[in-house]
Every structure is written in structure tokens, then in C-alpha cells.
Coordinates of C-alpha atoms and ligand atoms in Angstrom, one line a residue:
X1 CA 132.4 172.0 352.4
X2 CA 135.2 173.9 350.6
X3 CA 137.7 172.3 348.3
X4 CA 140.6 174.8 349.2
X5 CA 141.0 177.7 351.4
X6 CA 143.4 180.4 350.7
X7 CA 145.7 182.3 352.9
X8 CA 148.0 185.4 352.4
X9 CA 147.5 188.8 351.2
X10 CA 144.6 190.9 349.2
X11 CA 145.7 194.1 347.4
X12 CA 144.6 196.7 345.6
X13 CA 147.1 196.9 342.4
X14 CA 147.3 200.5 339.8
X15 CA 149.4 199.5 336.8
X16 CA 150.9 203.2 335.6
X17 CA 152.2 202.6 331.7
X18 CA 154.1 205.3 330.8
X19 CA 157.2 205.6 328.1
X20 CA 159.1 208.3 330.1
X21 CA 159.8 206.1 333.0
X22 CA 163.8 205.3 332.0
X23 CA 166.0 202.6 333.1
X24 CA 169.1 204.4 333.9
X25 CA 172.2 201.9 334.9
X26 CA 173.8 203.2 338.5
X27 CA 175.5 201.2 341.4
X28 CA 173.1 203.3 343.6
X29 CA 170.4 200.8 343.4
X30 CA 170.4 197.1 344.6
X31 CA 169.8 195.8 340.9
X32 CA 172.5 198.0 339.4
X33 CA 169.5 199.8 337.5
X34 CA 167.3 202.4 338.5
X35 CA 163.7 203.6 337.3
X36 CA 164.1 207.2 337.1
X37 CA 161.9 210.2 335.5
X38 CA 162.7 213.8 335.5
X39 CA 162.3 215.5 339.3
X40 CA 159.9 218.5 339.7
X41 CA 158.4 217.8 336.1
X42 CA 154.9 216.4 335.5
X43 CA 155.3 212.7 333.7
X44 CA 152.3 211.7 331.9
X45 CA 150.8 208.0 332.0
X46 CA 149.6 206.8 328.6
X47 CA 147.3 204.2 330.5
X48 CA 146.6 203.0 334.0
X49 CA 144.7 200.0 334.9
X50 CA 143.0 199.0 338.3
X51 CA 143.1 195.1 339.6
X52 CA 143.1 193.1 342.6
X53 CA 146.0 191.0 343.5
X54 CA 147.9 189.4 346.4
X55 CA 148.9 185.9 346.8
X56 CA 145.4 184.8 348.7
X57 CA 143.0 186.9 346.8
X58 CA 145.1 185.9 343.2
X59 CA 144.9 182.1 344.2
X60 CA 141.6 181.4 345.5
X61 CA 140.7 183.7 341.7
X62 CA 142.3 180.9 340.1
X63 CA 140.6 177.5 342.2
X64 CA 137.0 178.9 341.5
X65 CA 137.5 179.2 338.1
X66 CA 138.4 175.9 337.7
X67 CA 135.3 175.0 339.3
X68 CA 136.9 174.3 343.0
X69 CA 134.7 175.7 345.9
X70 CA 136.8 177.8 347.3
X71 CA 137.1 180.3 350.5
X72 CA 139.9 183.3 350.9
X73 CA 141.4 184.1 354.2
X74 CA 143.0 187.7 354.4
X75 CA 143.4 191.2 355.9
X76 CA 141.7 194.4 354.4
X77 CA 141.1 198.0 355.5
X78 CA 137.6 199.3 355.9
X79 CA 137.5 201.2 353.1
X80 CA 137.0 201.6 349.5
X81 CA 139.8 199.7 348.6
X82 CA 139.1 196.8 350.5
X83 CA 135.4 196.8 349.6
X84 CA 136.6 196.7 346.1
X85 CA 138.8 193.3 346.5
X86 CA 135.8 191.2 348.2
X87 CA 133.6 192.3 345.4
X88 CA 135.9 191.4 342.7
X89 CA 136.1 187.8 344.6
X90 CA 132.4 187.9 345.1
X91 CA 131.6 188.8 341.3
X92 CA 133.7 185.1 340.4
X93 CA 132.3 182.8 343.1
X94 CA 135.3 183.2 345.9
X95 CA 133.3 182.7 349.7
X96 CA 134.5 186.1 351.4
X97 CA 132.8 185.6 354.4
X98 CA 136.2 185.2 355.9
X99 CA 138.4 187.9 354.7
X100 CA 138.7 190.5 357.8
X101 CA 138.6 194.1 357.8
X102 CA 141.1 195.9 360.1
X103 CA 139.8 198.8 362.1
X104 CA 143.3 201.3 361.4
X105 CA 145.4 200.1 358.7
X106 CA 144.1 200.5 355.1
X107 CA 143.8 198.0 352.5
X108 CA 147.4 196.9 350.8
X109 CA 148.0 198.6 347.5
X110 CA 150.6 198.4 344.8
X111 CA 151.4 201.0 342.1
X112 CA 153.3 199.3 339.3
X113 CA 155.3 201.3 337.3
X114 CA 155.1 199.9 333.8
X115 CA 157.8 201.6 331.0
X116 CA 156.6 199.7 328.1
X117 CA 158.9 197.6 327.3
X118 CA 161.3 197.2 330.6
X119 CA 160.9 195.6 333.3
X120 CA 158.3 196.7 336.0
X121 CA 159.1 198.3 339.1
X122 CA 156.7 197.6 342.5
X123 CA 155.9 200.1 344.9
X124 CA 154.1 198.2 348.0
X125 CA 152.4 199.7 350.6
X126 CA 151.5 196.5 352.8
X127 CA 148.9 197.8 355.0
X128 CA 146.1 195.5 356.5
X129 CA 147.6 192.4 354.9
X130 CA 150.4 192.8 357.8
X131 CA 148.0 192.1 360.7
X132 CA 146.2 189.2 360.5
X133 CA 146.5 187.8 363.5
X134 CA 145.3 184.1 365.0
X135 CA 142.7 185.0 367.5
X136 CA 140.6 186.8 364.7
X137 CA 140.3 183.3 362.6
X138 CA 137.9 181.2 362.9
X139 CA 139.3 178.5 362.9
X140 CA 136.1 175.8 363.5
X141 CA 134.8 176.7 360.2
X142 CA 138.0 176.2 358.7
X143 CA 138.2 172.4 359.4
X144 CA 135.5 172.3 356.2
X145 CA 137.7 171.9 353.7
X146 CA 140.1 169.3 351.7
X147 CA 143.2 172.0 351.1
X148 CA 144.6 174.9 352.0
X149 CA 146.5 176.8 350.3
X150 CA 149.1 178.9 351.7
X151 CA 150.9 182.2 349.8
X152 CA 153.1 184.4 351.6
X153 CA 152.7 186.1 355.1
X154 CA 154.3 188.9 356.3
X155 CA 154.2 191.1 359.4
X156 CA 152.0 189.9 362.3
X157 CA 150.3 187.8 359.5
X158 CA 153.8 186.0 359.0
X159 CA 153.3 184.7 363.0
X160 CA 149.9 182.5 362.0
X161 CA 152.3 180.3 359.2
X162 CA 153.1 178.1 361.7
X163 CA 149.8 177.3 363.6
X164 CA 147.6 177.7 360.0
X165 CA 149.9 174.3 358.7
X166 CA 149.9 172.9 362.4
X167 CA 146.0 172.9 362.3
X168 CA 145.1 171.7 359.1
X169 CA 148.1 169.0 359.9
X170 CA 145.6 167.8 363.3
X171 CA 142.9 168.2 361.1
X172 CA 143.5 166.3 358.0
X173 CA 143.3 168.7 355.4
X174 CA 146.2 168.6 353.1
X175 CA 148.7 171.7 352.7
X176 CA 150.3 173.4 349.8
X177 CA 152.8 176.1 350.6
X178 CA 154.1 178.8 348.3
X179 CA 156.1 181.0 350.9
X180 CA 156.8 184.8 351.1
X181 CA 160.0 186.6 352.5
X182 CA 159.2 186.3 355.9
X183 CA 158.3 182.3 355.8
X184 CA 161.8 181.5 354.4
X185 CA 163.8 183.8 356.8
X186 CA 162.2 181.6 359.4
X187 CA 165.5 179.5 358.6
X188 CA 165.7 175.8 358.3
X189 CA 165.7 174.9 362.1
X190 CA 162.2 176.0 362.5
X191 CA 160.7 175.3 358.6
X192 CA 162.1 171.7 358.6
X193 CA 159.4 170.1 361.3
X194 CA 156.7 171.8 359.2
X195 CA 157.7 171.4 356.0
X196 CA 157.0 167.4 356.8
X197 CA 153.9 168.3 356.9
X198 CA 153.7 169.4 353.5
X199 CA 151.7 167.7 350.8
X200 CA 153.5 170.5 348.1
X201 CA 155.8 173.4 348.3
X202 CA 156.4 175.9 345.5
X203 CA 159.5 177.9 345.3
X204 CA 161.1 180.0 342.3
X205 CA 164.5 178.6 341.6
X206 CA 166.2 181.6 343.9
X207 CA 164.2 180.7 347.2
X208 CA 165.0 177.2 346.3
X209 CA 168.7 178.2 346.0
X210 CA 168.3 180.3 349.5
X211 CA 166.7 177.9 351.0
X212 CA 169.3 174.9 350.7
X213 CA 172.1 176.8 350.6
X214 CA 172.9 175.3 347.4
X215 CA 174.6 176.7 344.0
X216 CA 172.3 178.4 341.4
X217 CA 172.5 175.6 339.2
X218 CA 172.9 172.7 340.9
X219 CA 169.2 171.7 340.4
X220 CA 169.9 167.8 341.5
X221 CA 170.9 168.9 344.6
X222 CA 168.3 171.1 345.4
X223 CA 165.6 168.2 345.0
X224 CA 167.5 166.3 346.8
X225 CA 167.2 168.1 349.9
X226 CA 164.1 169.2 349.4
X227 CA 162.4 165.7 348.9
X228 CA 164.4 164.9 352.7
X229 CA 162.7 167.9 353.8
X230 CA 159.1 167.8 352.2
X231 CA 156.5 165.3 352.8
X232 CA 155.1 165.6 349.3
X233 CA 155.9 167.3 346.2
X234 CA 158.4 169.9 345.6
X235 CA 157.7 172.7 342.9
X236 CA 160.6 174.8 341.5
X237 CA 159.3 177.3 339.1
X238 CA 162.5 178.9 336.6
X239 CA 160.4 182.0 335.1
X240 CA 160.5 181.9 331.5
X241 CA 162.5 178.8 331.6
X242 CA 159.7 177.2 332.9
X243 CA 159.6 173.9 336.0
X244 CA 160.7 171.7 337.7
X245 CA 158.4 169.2 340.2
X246 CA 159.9 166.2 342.4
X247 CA 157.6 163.5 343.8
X248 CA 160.5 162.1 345.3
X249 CA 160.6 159.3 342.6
X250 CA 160.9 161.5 339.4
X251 CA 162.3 165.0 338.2
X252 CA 159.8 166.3 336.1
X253 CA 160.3 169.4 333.8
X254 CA 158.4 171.6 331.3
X255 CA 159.3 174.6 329.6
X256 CA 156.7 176.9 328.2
X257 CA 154.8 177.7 325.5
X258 CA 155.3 180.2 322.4
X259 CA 153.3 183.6 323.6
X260 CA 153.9 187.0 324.3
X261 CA 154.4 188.5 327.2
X262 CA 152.8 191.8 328.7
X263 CA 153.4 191.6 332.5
X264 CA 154.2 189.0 334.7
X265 CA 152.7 190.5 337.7
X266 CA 151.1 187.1 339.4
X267 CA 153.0 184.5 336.9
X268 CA 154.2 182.8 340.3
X269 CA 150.6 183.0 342.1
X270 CA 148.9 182.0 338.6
X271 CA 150.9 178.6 338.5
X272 CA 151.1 177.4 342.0
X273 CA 147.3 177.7 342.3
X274 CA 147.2 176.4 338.4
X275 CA 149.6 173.7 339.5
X276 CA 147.0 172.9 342.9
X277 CA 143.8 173.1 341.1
X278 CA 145.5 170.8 338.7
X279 CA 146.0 167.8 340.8
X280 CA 142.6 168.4 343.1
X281 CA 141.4 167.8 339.1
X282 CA 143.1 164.9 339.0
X283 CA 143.6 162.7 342.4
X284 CA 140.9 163.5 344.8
X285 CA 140.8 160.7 346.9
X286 CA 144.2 159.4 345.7
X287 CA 147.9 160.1 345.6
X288 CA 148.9 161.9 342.7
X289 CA 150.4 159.7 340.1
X290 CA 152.4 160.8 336.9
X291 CA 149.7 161.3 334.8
X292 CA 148.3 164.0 337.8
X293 CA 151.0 165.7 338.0
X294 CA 152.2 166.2 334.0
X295 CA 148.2 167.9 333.8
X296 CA 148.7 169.9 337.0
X297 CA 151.9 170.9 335.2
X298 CA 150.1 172.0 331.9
X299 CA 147.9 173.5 333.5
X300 CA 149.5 175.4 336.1
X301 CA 151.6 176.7 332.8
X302 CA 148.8 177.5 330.9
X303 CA 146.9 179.6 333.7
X304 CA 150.7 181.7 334.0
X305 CA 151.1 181.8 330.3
X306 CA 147.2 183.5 330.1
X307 CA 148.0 185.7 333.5
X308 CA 151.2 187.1 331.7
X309 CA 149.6 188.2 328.5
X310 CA 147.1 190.8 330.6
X311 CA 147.8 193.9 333.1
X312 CA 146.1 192.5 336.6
X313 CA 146.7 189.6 338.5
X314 CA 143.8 188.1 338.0
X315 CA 143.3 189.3 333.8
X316 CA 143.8 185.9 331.7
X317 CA 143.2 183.4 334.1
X318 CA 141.9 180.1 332.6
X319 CA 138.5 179.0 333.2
X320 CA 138.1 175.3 333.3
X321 CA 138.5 173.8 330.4
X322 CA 139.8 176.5 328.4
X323 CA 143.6 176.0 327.6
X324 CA 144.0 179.4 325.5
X325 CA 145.7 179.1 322.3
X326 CA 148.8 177.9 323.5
X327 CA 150.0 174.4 322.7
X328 CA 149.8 172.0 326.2
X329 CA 154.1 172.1 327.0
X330 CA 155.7 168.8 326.8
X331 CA 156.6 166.9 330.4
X332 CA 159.4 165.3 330.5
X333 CA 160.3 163.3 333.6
X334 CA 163.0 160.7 335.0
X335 CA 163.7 158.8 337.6
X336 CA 165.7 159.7 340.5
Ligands
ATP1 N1 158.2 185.8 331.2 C1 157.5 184.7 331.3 N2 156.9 184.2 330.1 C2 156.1 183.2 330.2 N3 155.8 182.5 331.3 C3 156.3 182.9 332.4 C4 157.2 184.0 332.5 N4 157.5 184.2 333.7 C5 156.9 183.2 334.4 N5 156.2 182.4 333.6 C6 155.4 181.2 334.0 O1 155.1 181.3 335.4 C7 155.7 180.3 336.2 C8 156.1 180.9 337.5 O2 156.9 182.0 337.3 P1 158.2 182.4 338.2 O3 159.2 181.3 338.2 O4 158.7 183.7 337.7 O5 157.5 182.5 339.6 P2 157.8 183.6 340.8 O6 159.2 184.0 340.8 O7 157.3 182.9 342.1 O8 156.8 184.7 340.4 P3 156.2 185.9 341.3 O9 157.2 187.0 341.2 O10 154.9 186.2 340.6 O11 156.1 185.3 342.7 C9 156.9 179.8 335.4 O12 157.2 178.5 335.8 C10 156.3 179.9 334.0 O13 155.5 178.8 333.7
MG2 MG1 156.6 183.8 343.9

């Protein structure tokens, strides 16, 4: 018996640091800045560094060292790469038996251009992540578990979203959602039936905004239609600025601690799976209280605050009961 199972992607992720990679401001690019070096020359890294990441592989990381037992549902190719990913999972106690290997597409792999003290630029190759596809699963075995927990699909892979939360919905096991792209350009008319099936849904404050069509800052609003949509909790994580979680009752919000910050590659994956693990910690058999979900809060934080200090995904994740030097943050909460 598992306590969660993870879906989404596995990657391969090269972190290139190098101080000649410029930010140079031009209305060429969507984010009004581009990452340029000099063309035809040769650039040189001062350090690169090899990881795993991707939203399934990065999650079920965190649930087993917390001291869940947990399983990882994903895509690789049959190659190096791949075989590389299952044994990083393998090496910290992740059940792989059900990650796939596709036959023609090669493992996902990101190069992250890292100048050192801008911010980081993604180059995504998506690969065997794309096509995972539902007759492949087996989905008998997956009935042995208490959670899944669901990161984002995309591709063919993106197609299985709605019969992976349909399943565990006819089979009893609860459902936390932290969507990709391709999940919330489903549109409301198709999420709204499924997100009712929902025990918790993270979002960044962006998707959030997307999502309901709201104003940036109109944060009320948002929870408001997000607790009509979602049977359980809604998560709306602000980046640096921290959280915000609705039970429906109360608004509760965090900020986060004092720390550096190296790369915040997996900050998102690193709390929603912090945030999960959290309240698995804290209400097995029983709904989550206030008490539940300020430590799934802290903890969630915590596991981000360690991720973001580290190059790699998976670099800095807490172990259960380790907290890192960071003060817990302060919850504050009210009622709605
Ligand atoms: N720069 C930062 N410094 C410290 N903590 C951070 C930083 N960015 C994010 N975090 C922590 O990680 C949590 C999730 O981050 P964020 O809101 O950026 O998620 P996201 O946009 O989904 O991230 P991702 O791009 O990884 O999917 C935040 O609520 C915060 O606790
Ligand atoms: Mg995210």
C-alpha cells in the first residue's frame, strides 16, 4: 500500500552558470529582456551541475523523504538519461516500478542557463514526458494507495488528467492537483466538474488570476471562486511573497523566512508536495483542521526555502524532521 502516487513529468536538468550570459533589454522577446551571448564566439561555463527534475519525479523526491511510501508515475526514453532519473528515485526510496520507458522519444531534458546573479532562463526539450498515454498504466495497481498527487501534463500525457482524477474519484483515493499549461487551457467548462473532485489545488497567484478571470490583486475574489469550484483546499503560492490557502472557512497566509536564494528551479514542486506531505503528517484518517494545515504550511515553506538555496530540483529538500535553519513562518488566518 502506497501513501501517494505521483503523476507528471521526469527530466533530466544541466544547470550551465556562466557570467557572460547578459541580460540585454529588447521588445524582441516576450519578457522585454533577452539572454544573449556573443554569436560565433565560444562562452565558457564557470560550473555546470547535473539533476533530476520534473513535477512527478521532484514530488514523489519530496513524500519519501518525509517518510511517505510513495510510487512515481511518468514517461522516460530508453536511454541513459532516463536510466539516470529512476536511479536517482531508486537511490531515495521512490517505487519506480511504474515509470515507463518510451520506445522513440528520449528522456525530457532541460538546460538552465544560470548568469549568476539574473534570473534563469529554461531551455525544455519535453520528449518522453509528452506521451504517456492511458492504456500503458496500470491502473489496478494504482487503486493501492491513499493520494495521488498530480503535477502538470502536457502533450498526449495532458489527455490522461481527466480519467487519472476520474479514477482515483471512483476509487476513493483523495486528489491533490498542481496543474501545468495544458491542464488550465482546458478552460473552466471542462475543469469545473473535476475540480469538485478535488481534495487540494495549488496554483501560483498568475494561474489563479488566469484561471478566474480575476484582477491581479484581487486575492478575496480569487478564493471566492475557487472555494465554489474546489471540493477542498485551495493553495495560492505568491513566490517570494510567500501563501495563501483557503479551506473554505479561513484565509490563511505565510510569508517566508530570512535565507538566501540560489535558484528557484522546483520552489513550486518543493511546496506543493511540502504542503501534501504536510497534512498526510497531520490528518490521516481525518479532515484537516487548522492546526494541519498552519504545519503543512511551514512545512511546505521550509522544503521550498531548502530547494531554493541548491542548483537541482531535488538539492535541499527536507528530510523528516529537519526544518533547516530557518525560523518556522508565522500563519496567520481569518475567517471568511
Ligand atoms: N525567491 C524565493 N525565495 C524564497 N522562497 C521562494 C522563492 N520563490 C518561491 N519560494 C517559495 O516557494 C513557494 C512556491 O513558489 P512559487 O509561488 O514561485 O511557485 P511556482 O510559480 O508554482 O513555481 P514553479 O515555477 O517552480 O512552478 C512560495 O510560496 C515560497 O514559499
Ligand atoms: Mg508551478
Amino acid at each position: 500500500m502506497f501513501d501517494v502516487i505521483t503523476f507528471g513529468s521526469a527530466t533530466r536538468d544541466m544547470f550551465v552558470i556562466s557570467k557572460d550570459f547578459q541580460a540585454i533589454k529588447s521588445d524582441d522577446f516576450v519578457s522585454g529582456k533577452g539572454l544573449c551571448v556573443s554569436a560565433g564566439s565560444k562562452i565558457f561555463a564557470e560550473d555546470i551541475v547535473f539533476a533530476s527534475g520534473g513535477g512527478s519525479s521532484n514530488c514523489a523526491a519530496t513524500f519519501t523523504l518525509q517518510g511517505l511510501a510513495t510510487a512515481c508515475v511518468t514517461k522516460v526514453g530508453d536511454d541513459p538519461g532516463g536510466n539516470a532519473v529512476i536511479d536517482d528515485l531508486k537511490k531515495l526510496g521512490v517505487n519506480t516500478g511504474f515509470i515507463l520507458k518510451d520506445k522513440k522519444f528520449k528522456t525530457a531534458y532541460s538546460v538552465i542557463l544560470s548568469p549568476p546573479h539574473g534570473e534563469r532562463t529554461i531551455l525544455v526539450y519535453q520528449g518522453a514526458s509528452h506521451e504517456l498515454r492511458k492504456e500503458e498504466i496500470s491502473w489496478q495497481e494504482l487503486k493501492k494507495t491513499e493520494w495521488f498527487y498530480i503535477s502538470g501534463l502536457s502533450g498526449a500525457s495532458s489527455e490522461i488528467f481527466e480519467s487519472i482524477i476520474n479514477f482515483a474519484h471512483e476509487n476513493g483515493i483523495k486528489i491533490a492537483v498542481n496543474p501545468g499549461e495544458a491542464q488550465l487551457k482546458m478552460g473552466i467548462d471542462r475543469l469545473e466538474p473535476l475540480l469538485n473532485k478535488i481534495d487540494i489545488f495549488i496554483l501560483n497567484k498568475e494561474e489563479a488570476t488566469r484561471l478566474t478571470c480575476l484582477p491581479y490583486n484581487a486575492e478575496k475574489e480569487i478564493f471566492k471562486r475557487l472555494d465554489n469550484w474546489i471540493r477542498g483546499i485551495a493553495v495560492m503560492s505568491k513566490g517570494p511573497e510567500g501563501v495563501m490557502v483557503s479551506d473554505g472557512r479561513d484565509i490563511y497566509s505565510a510569508g517566508i523566512p530570512k535565507s538566501g536564494i540560489l535558484d528557484r528551479t522546483g520552489a513550486g514542486d518543493a511546496f506543493g508536495s511540502g504542503f501534501v506531505a504536510g497534512l498526510i503528517q497531520k490528518s490521516k484518517h481525518k479532515k484537516p483542521d487548522a492546526s494541519a494545515i498552519e504545519y503543512a504550511i511551514q512545512l511546505g515553506t521550509a522544503n521550498a526555502t531548502g530547494t531554493v538555496q541548491h542548483l537541482g530540483a531535488k538539492n535541499g529538500l527536507l528530510k523528516k524532521g529537519e526544518w533547516g535553519p530557518w525560523k518556522r513562518v508565522e500563519v496567520k488566518s481569518y475567517r471568511i
